[in-house]
Amino acid sequence: MFASKSLLLTLLVAVTINSGCTHDRDHPDTPKSTVRINNKIGQINNAERFQKYWEEGAQEGILKRLREVKDERIARNIIMFVGDGLSIPTMTAARILKGQRQNRTGEETELFFETFPTVGLSKTYCINQQIPDSGCTASAYLTGIKVNYGVLGLNGEVERHDCLASMDKSRHLESIAAWAIAAGKDAGIVTNTRITHASPGGAYAKAANRHWETDYDVKEAGYTTEQCPDIAHQLINSSPGNQFKVIFGGGRREFITTSTVDEEGNTGRRTDGRNLIEEWKNNKDSQGASFEYVWNRSQLMSAMNSPPEYLLGLFNSNHMSYHMQSDPITEPTLAELTEAAIKMLNRNEKGFFLFVEGGRIDHGHHQNWHHLALDETIEMDKAVQKAIELVGDDSLVVVTSDHTHVMTINGFTERGTDILGASDRLGWDGTPMLTLSYTNGPGARTHVNGIRPDVTKEEDYLKHLEWRAHAEVPMEEETHGGDDVPVLAHGPHHHMFTGLYEQNQIPWRMAYAACIGPGLHADGCNAASTHLPLFMLYVLAIVLLVSVMQR
Ligand SMILES: *[C@@H]1O[C@H](CO)[C@@H](O)[C@H](O)[C@H]1NC(C)=O
Ligand SMILES: *[C@@H]1O[C@H](CO)[C@@H](O)[C@H](O)[C@H]1NC(C)=O
Ligand SMILES: [Zn+2]
C-alpha cells in the first residue's frame, strides 16, 4: 500500500515537472546541440536577414501573378511531362540538390518547372487501390478514366489479369494521344524506361496486365496473343501506336526474339518469332512513308539533320541507364530526346501531343537510392526547360507525377546541410538520422543489440550512387505513397490546372485547352477554322428554313 502511494507521488511529481518545463521536445530551441556534422554547403545570403528581401520578393510575386493569371488562347500543342514517382518531397529535395551543386545552400533554388504560373494537386488512388501503380495512374492521366490497379487502357469492368474481360471492345479506352491524332495533330512518346512500360503504355495500350509486354508474358498467364495482344505488338501494329511519329525509349528486348541478338549483344524476350522493329519498318515502307530506326545517340543526332516522317529509337535492351550511370556516347539524355521529338512533331501545322516520362525517378526510390532519384528529377527538369525553349507560347506544357514515394525530409536540419546526408539531430538512441529517410525499402538496416546502426559510420556512406538511404521497414523494394501529386502548368489555359482534383481530370483539361477529344472545349474553339463545316451547315439550315417559310 505504502509502496504504491510513493510510486503515485513520484509519477505526479514527474508529470508536474515535465509540464512546467519550458523545454519543447517537438520544436527544440537548439536543434543542432545534439551533434555537429560538418556537411554544410554554401553561405546564407546576408540580404535574407533584412525584411526588405522578403518584402520585395512578395511584391514581385503579386505582379507576376497578375500578369499570368489567365491565358485564354487555344493550345496548338500539348506537351505532358510525367515524373514517375515525383512526390513533393522529391521535388523539394531535387531543388535543394540542384542549388547545392552550384555551391549554394540550396533551399532557395527553383527547378525550372517550379516557375510555371499554375500549380494544382491531383488525387492518385485507383478504383480498387488506395496506393496506386503506374499502370492505373497512366490510364487515368492519359485516357481520362480511372481503372483498376495494374491495368492499362481498360475501364473498371476489367480486373487485372482478366484477359477475357478485356476482349470486349466497349471496355477499351482511347488516350489523349488518339484524340490528338483524330484532330489531325501528330503524336509521340518519349521515356527513359522500356517503351512498353506502364506509363508510356497508357498512351497506346489496352492490357489487363501492365506486365504483358511480350507474347511470352501473355502466354505465361495462360492466354493467347490472339485473345490479348502483347503491349509491344500493340505499339507497332495497332492504333494509335502505329501512327506515332516519334517513339523513343528503352526496351529493345520486348521487340525481338530470344534467339535474336541486338546491336549491343543482348537477346530479346519474344517467343513468337517476330521482329517488331522490322515489322515497324515494313509498315512504314508499305505506306510509302520515310522512316528511320536508331539504337544509339549518334544515329539519333544524324537522323535529326534531315528528320524522316517516322522515327523509332530504342536506346537500351532494358530501361535506359540512370543519367549518372549512362554512357553518354550511346544513350541520349531526356533533354536530347525531348528536343528531337519536338523537332519531329513541330512540322505539323495543326500541332501535336507529346508525352515525356522521367521514368527512373521511381526506380531510384524503389531502391532507396535517393541520389539517383533526385538526379533523375533534375534531368527531367532540364528536358522541360528544353521544351519551353523550343516551342512557342501556343503550347500547353503540363508537368505532373503519377504517384508518390515514401521518402521524407525530416530532422530539424540546419539551412544549407548536404541534402543527401545526415541531419544535425540525433535520435534518442544517440544515433544520427538522415534528412532524407524512407519509411520502407531495402535500405532498412538490422538493429544490433536492439540499437539502430549509425549509417554515417558505414565505410561507403554517400561514397557511391547505389548507397542506400536509411529505411525503417525492411522490404525488397520501397513502396509507392498514397499522397497527392503536384500538377504544374504553363501556356494556354494553364489556369485550368489550379485546385485539387482527381488525376483522371488532367487529360480532359488539356483537351479542353486544345479543342480536341470528346469532352468540353474552350470558348475560342468554335471560332477556330476547323469548325468551318459546322458553320456551313448552319447557313444551309437557315437558307432551307427561309425557303420553307416563304412557301
Ligand atoms: C563549388 O566549389 C568547389 C570547391 O570549392 C569547386 O571546385 C566547384 O567548381 C564549385 N562549383 C560551382 C558550380 O561553382
Ligand atoms: C551507333 O550505331 C551505328 C549504326 O549501327 C554504328 O555504326 C555506330 O558505331 C554506333 N555508335 C556507337 C557509339 O556505338
Ligand atoms: Zn514504382
PDB file of C-alpha atoms in Angstrom, residues 90-218:
ATOM      1  CA  THR A  90      11.260  14.579 -54.208  1.00  0.00           C
ATOM      2  CA  MET A  91      10.668  17.940 -55.871  1.00  0.00           C
ATOM      3  CA  THR A  92      11.853  19.873 -52.798  1.00  0.00           C
ATOM      4  CA  ALA A  93      14.939  17.710 -52.302  1.00  0.00           C
ATOM      5  CA  ALA A  94      15.828  17.885 -56.019  1.00  0.00           C
ATOM      6  CA  ARG A  95      15.711  21.678 -55.956  1.00  0.00           C
ATOM      7  CA  ILE A  96      17.989  21.696 -52.901  1.00  0.00           C
ATOM      8  CA  LEU A  97      20.415  19.319 -54.621  1.00  0.00           C
ATOM      9  CA  LYS A  98      20.368  21.493 -57.739  1.00  0.00           C
ATOM     10  CA  GLY A  99      21.313  24.554 -55.650  1.00  0.00           C
ATOM     11  CA  GLN A 100      23.943  22.695 -53.637  1.00  0.00           C
ATOM     12  CA  ARG A 101      25.601  21.504 -56.837  1.00  0.00           C
ATOM     13  CA  GLN A 102      26.156  25.208 -57.504  1.00  0.00           C
ATOM     14  CA  ASN A 103      27.661  25.645 -54.023  1.00  0.00           C
ATOM     15  CA  ARG A 104      24.588  27.386 -52.665  1.00  0.00           C
ATOM     16  CA  THR A 105      22.649  26.465 -49.544  1.00  0.00           C
ATOM     17  CA  GLY A 106      20.009  25.077 -51.914  1.00  0.00           C
ATOM     18  CA  GLU A 107      16.617  25.641 -50.275  1.00  0.00           C
ATOM     19  CA  GLU A 108      16.097  28.963 -52.131  1.00  0.00           C
ATOM     20  CA  THR A 109      16.747  27.387 -55.551  1.00  0.00           C
ATOM     21  CA  GLU A 110      13.984  26.814 -58.100  1.00  0.00           C
ATOM     22  CA  LEU A 111      13.704  23.954 -60.508  1.00  0.00           C
ATOM     23  CA  PHE A 112      12.811  25.311 -63.922  1.00  0.00           C
ATOM     24  CA  PHE A 113       9.297  23.886 -63.905  1.00  0.00           C
ATOM     25  CA  GLU A 114       8.659  25.374 -60.484  1.00  0.00           C
ATOM     26  CA  THR A 115       8.477  28.779 -62.174  1.00  0.00           C
ATOM     27  CA  PHE A 116       5.287  27.733 -64.014  1.00  0.00           C
ATOM     28  CA  PRO A 117       2.392  30.096 -63.227  1.00  0.00           C
ATOM     29  CA  THR A 118      -0.120  27.460 -62.114  1.00  0.00           C
ATOM     30  CA  VAL A 119       0.213  24.642 -59.616  1.00  0.00           C
ATOM     31  CA  GLY A 120      -2.505  22.210 -58.556  1.00  0.00           C
ATOM     32  CA  LEU A 121      -2.732  18.837 -56.856  1.00  0.00           C
ATOM     33  CA  SER A 122      -4.138  15.572 -58.121  1.00  0.00           C
ATOM     34  CA  LYS A 123      -5.539  12.581 -56.228  1.00  0.00           C
ATOM     35  CA  THR A 124      -3.871   9.407 -57.421  1.00  0.00           C
ATOM     36  CA  TYR A 125      -5.854   6.481 -55.986  1.00  0.00           C
ATOM     37  CA  CYS A 126      -7.204   3.882 -58.436  1.00  0.00           C
ATOM     38  CA  ILE A 127     -10.619   2.190 -58.411  1.00  0.00           C
ATOM     39  CA  ASN A 128      -9.533  -0.707 -56.201  1.00  0.00           C
ATOM     40  CA  GLN A 129      -6.331   0.628 -54.654  1.00  0.00           C
ATOM     41  CA  GLN A 130      -5.596   3.360 -52.094  1.00  0.00           C
ATOM     42  CA  ILE A 131      -1.952   3.475 -53.190  1.00  0.00           C
ATOM     43  CA  PRO A 132      -1.693   3.051 -56.961  1.00  0.00           C
ATOM     44  CA  ASP A 133       0.775   1.713 -59.510  1.00  0.00           C
ATOM     45  CA  SER A 134       1.981   3.442 -62.659  1.00  0.00           C
ATOM     46  CA  GLY A 135      -0.439   1.463 -64.840  1.00  0.00           C
ATOM     47  CA  CYS A 136      -3.757   2.561 -63.376  1.00  0.00           C
ATOM     48  CA  THR A 137      -2.442   6.104 -62.947  1.00  0.00           C
ATOM     49  CA  ALA A 138      -1.209   6.282 -66.573  1.00  0.00           C
ATOM     50  CA  SER A 139      -4.681   5.168 -67.658  1.00  0.00           C
ATOM     51  CA  ALA A 140      -6.166   7.985 -65.553  1.00  0.00           C
ATOM     52  CA  TYR A 141      -3.910  10.811 -66.742  1.00  0.00           C
ATOM     53  CA  LEU A 142      -3.819   9.676 -70.403  1.00  0.00           C
ATOM     54  CA  THR A 143      -7.297   8.240 -71.116  1.00  0.00           C
ATOM     55  CA  GLY A 144      -9.198  10.351 -68.583  1.00  0.00           C
ATOM     56  CA  ILE A 145     -10.787   7.328 -66.854  1.00  0.00           C
ATOM     57  CA  LYS A 146      -9.777   5.720 -63.551  1.00  0.00           C
ATOM     58  CA  VAL A 147      -9.249   1.957 -63.804  1.00  0.00           C
ATOM     59  CA  ASN A 148      -8.099  -0.963 -61.642  1.00  0.00           C
ATOM     60  CA  TYR A 149      -4.593  -1.460 -60.270  1.00  0.00           C
ATOM     61  CA  GLY A 150      -2.101  -2.757 -62.854  1.00  0.00           C
ATOM     62  CA  VAL A 151      -4.477  -2.273 -65.812  1.00  0.00           C
ATOM     63  CA  LEU A 152      -3.767  -0.217 -68.939  1.00  0.00           C
ATOM     64  CA  GLY A 153      -6.448   1.444 -71.080  1.00  0.00           C
ATOM     65  CA  LEU A 154      -9.394  -0.767 -70.000  1.00  0.00           C
ATOM     66  CA  ASN A 155     -12.244   0.516 -67.872  1.00  0.00           C
ATOM     67  CA  GLY A 156     -13.108  -0.544 -64.335  1.00  0.00           C
ATOM     68  CA  GLU A 157     -15.120  -3.554 -65.531  1.00  0.00           C
ATOM     69  CA  VAL A 158     -11.796  -5.247 -66.233  1.00  0.00           C
ATOM     70  CA  GLU A 159      -9.835  -6.605 -63.270  1.00  0.00           C
ATOM     71  CA  ARG A 160      -6.104  -7.132 -63.519  1.00  0.00           C
ATOM     72  CA  HIS A 161      -5.133 -10.416 -65.306  1.00  0.00           C
ATOM     73  CA  ASP A 162      -8.628 -10.829 -66.815  1.00  0.00           C
ATOM     74  CA  CYS A 163      -7.716 -11.164 -70.469  1.00  0.00           C
ATOM     75  CA  LEU A 164     -11.155 -12.454 -71.458  1.00  0.00           C
ATOM     76  CA  ALA A 165     -12.967  -9.461 -69.924  1.00  0.00           C
ATOM     77  CA  SER A 166     -10.601  -7.177 -71.816  1.00  0.00           C
ATOM     78  CA  MET A 167     -11.656  -8.578 -75.201  1.00  0.00           C
ATOM     79  CA  ASP A 168     -14.939  -6.627 -75.054  1.00  0.00           C
ATOM     80  CA  LYS A 169     -14.184  -3.536 -77.154  1.00  0.00           C
ATOM     81  CA  SER A 170     -16.730  -1.440 -75.252  1.00  0.00           C
ATOM     82  CA  ARG A 171     -14.285  -1.551 -72.327  1.00  0.00           C
ATOM     83  CA  HIS A 172     -11.391  -0.112 -74.342  1.00  0.00           C
ATOM     84  CA  LEU A 173     -10.337   3.449 -73.581  1.00  0.00           C
ATOM     85  CA  GLU A 174      -8.839   5.972 -76.020  1.00  0.00           C
ATOM     86  CA  SER A 175      -5.919   8.111 -74.890  1.00  0.00           C
ATOM     87  CA  ILE A 176      -5.406  11.805 -75.451  1.00  0.00           C
ATOM     88  CA  ALA A 177      -2.731  10.791 -77.985  1.00  0.00           C
ATOM     89  CA  ALA A 178      -5.534   9.209 -80.056  1.00  0.00           C
ATOM     90  CA  TRP A 179      -7.746  12.282 -79.538  1.00  0.00           C
ATOM     91  CA  ALA A 180      -4.926  14.449 -80.898  1.00  0.00           C
ATOM     92  CA  ILE A 181      -4.405  12.216 -83.946  1.00  0.00           C
ATOM     93  CA  ALA A 182      -8.157  12.241 -84.645  1.00  0.00           C
ATOM     94  CA  ALA A 183      -7.964  16.044 -84.701  1.00  0.00           C
ATOM     95  CA  GLY A 184      -5.207  15.962 -87.315  1.00  0.00           C
ATOM     96  CA  LYS A 185      -2.352  16.553 -84.908  1.00  0.00           C
ATOM     97  CA  ASP A 186       0.771  14.411 -84.631  1.00  0.00           C
ATOM     98  CA  ALA A 187       1.637  12.417 -81.525  1.00  0.00           C
ATOM     99  CA  GLY A 188       4.760  10.983 -79.961  1.00  0.00           C
ATOM    100  CA  ILE A 189       6.019   9.321 -76.795  1.00  0.00           C
ATOM    101  CA  VAL A 190       9.370   9.587 -75.017  1.00  0.00           C
ATOM    102  CA  THR A 191      10.570   7.767 -71.916  1.00  0.00           C
ATOM    103  CA  ASN A 192      13.793   6.537 -70.362  1.00  0.00           C
ATOM    104  CA  THR A 193      12.146   3.305 -69.221  1.00  0.00           C
ATOM    105  CA  ARG A 194      11.197   0.481 -71.546  1.00  0.00           C
ATOM    106  CA  ILE A 195       8.801   1.959 -74.080  1.00  0.00           C
ATOM    107  CA  THR A 196       6.413  -0.905 -73.222  1.00  0.00           C
ATOM    108  CA  HIS A 197       6.432   0.053 -69.530  1.00  0.00           C
ATOM    109  CA  ALA A 198       3.272   1.175 -67.734  1.00  0.00           C
ATOM    110  CA  SER A 199       3.494   4.962 -68.100  1.00  0.00           C
ATOM    111  CA  PRO A 200       4.143   5.225 -71.868  1.00  0.00           C
ATOM    112  CA  GLY A 201       1.814   2.220 -72.276  1.00  0.00           C
ATOM    113  CA  GLY A 202      -1.039   4.413 -71.073  1.00  0.00           C
ATOM    114  CA  ALA A 203      -0.758   6.346 -74.336  1.00  0.00           C
ATOM    115  CA  TYR A 204      -1.413   3.356 -76.623  1.00  0.00           C
ATOM    116  CA  ALA A 205      -2.016   0.004 -74.859  1.00  0.00           C
ATOM    117  CA  LYS A 206      -5.113  -1.855 -73.735  1.00  0.00           C
ATOM    118  CA  ALA A 207      -3.865  -4.595 -71.440  1.00  0.00           C
ATOM    119  CA  ALA A 208      -5.429  -6.344 -68.464  1.00  0.00           C
ATOM    120  CA  ASN A 209      -1.930  -6.610 -67.032  1.00  0.00           C
ATOM    121  CA  ARG A 210       0.768  -3.975 -67.483  1.00  0.00           C
ATOM    122  CA  HIS A 211       3.359  -6.784 -67.387  1.00  0.00           C
ATOM    123  CA  TRP A 212       2.177  -8.319 -70.667  1.00  0.00           C
ATOM    124  CA  GLU A 213       4.968  -6.604 -72.574  1.00  0.00           C
ATOM    125  CA  THR A 214       5.698  -9.545 -74.938  1.00  0.00           C
ATOM    126  CA  ASP A 215       3.844 -12.592 -76.260  1.00  0.00           C
ATOM    127  CA  TYR A 216       5.797 -14.662 -73.733  1.00  0.00           C
ATOM    128  CA  ASP A 217       4.191 -12.776 -70.832  1.00  0.00           C
ATOM    129  CA  VAL A 218       0.676 -13.251 -72.248  1.00  0.00           C
TER     130      VAL A 218
END
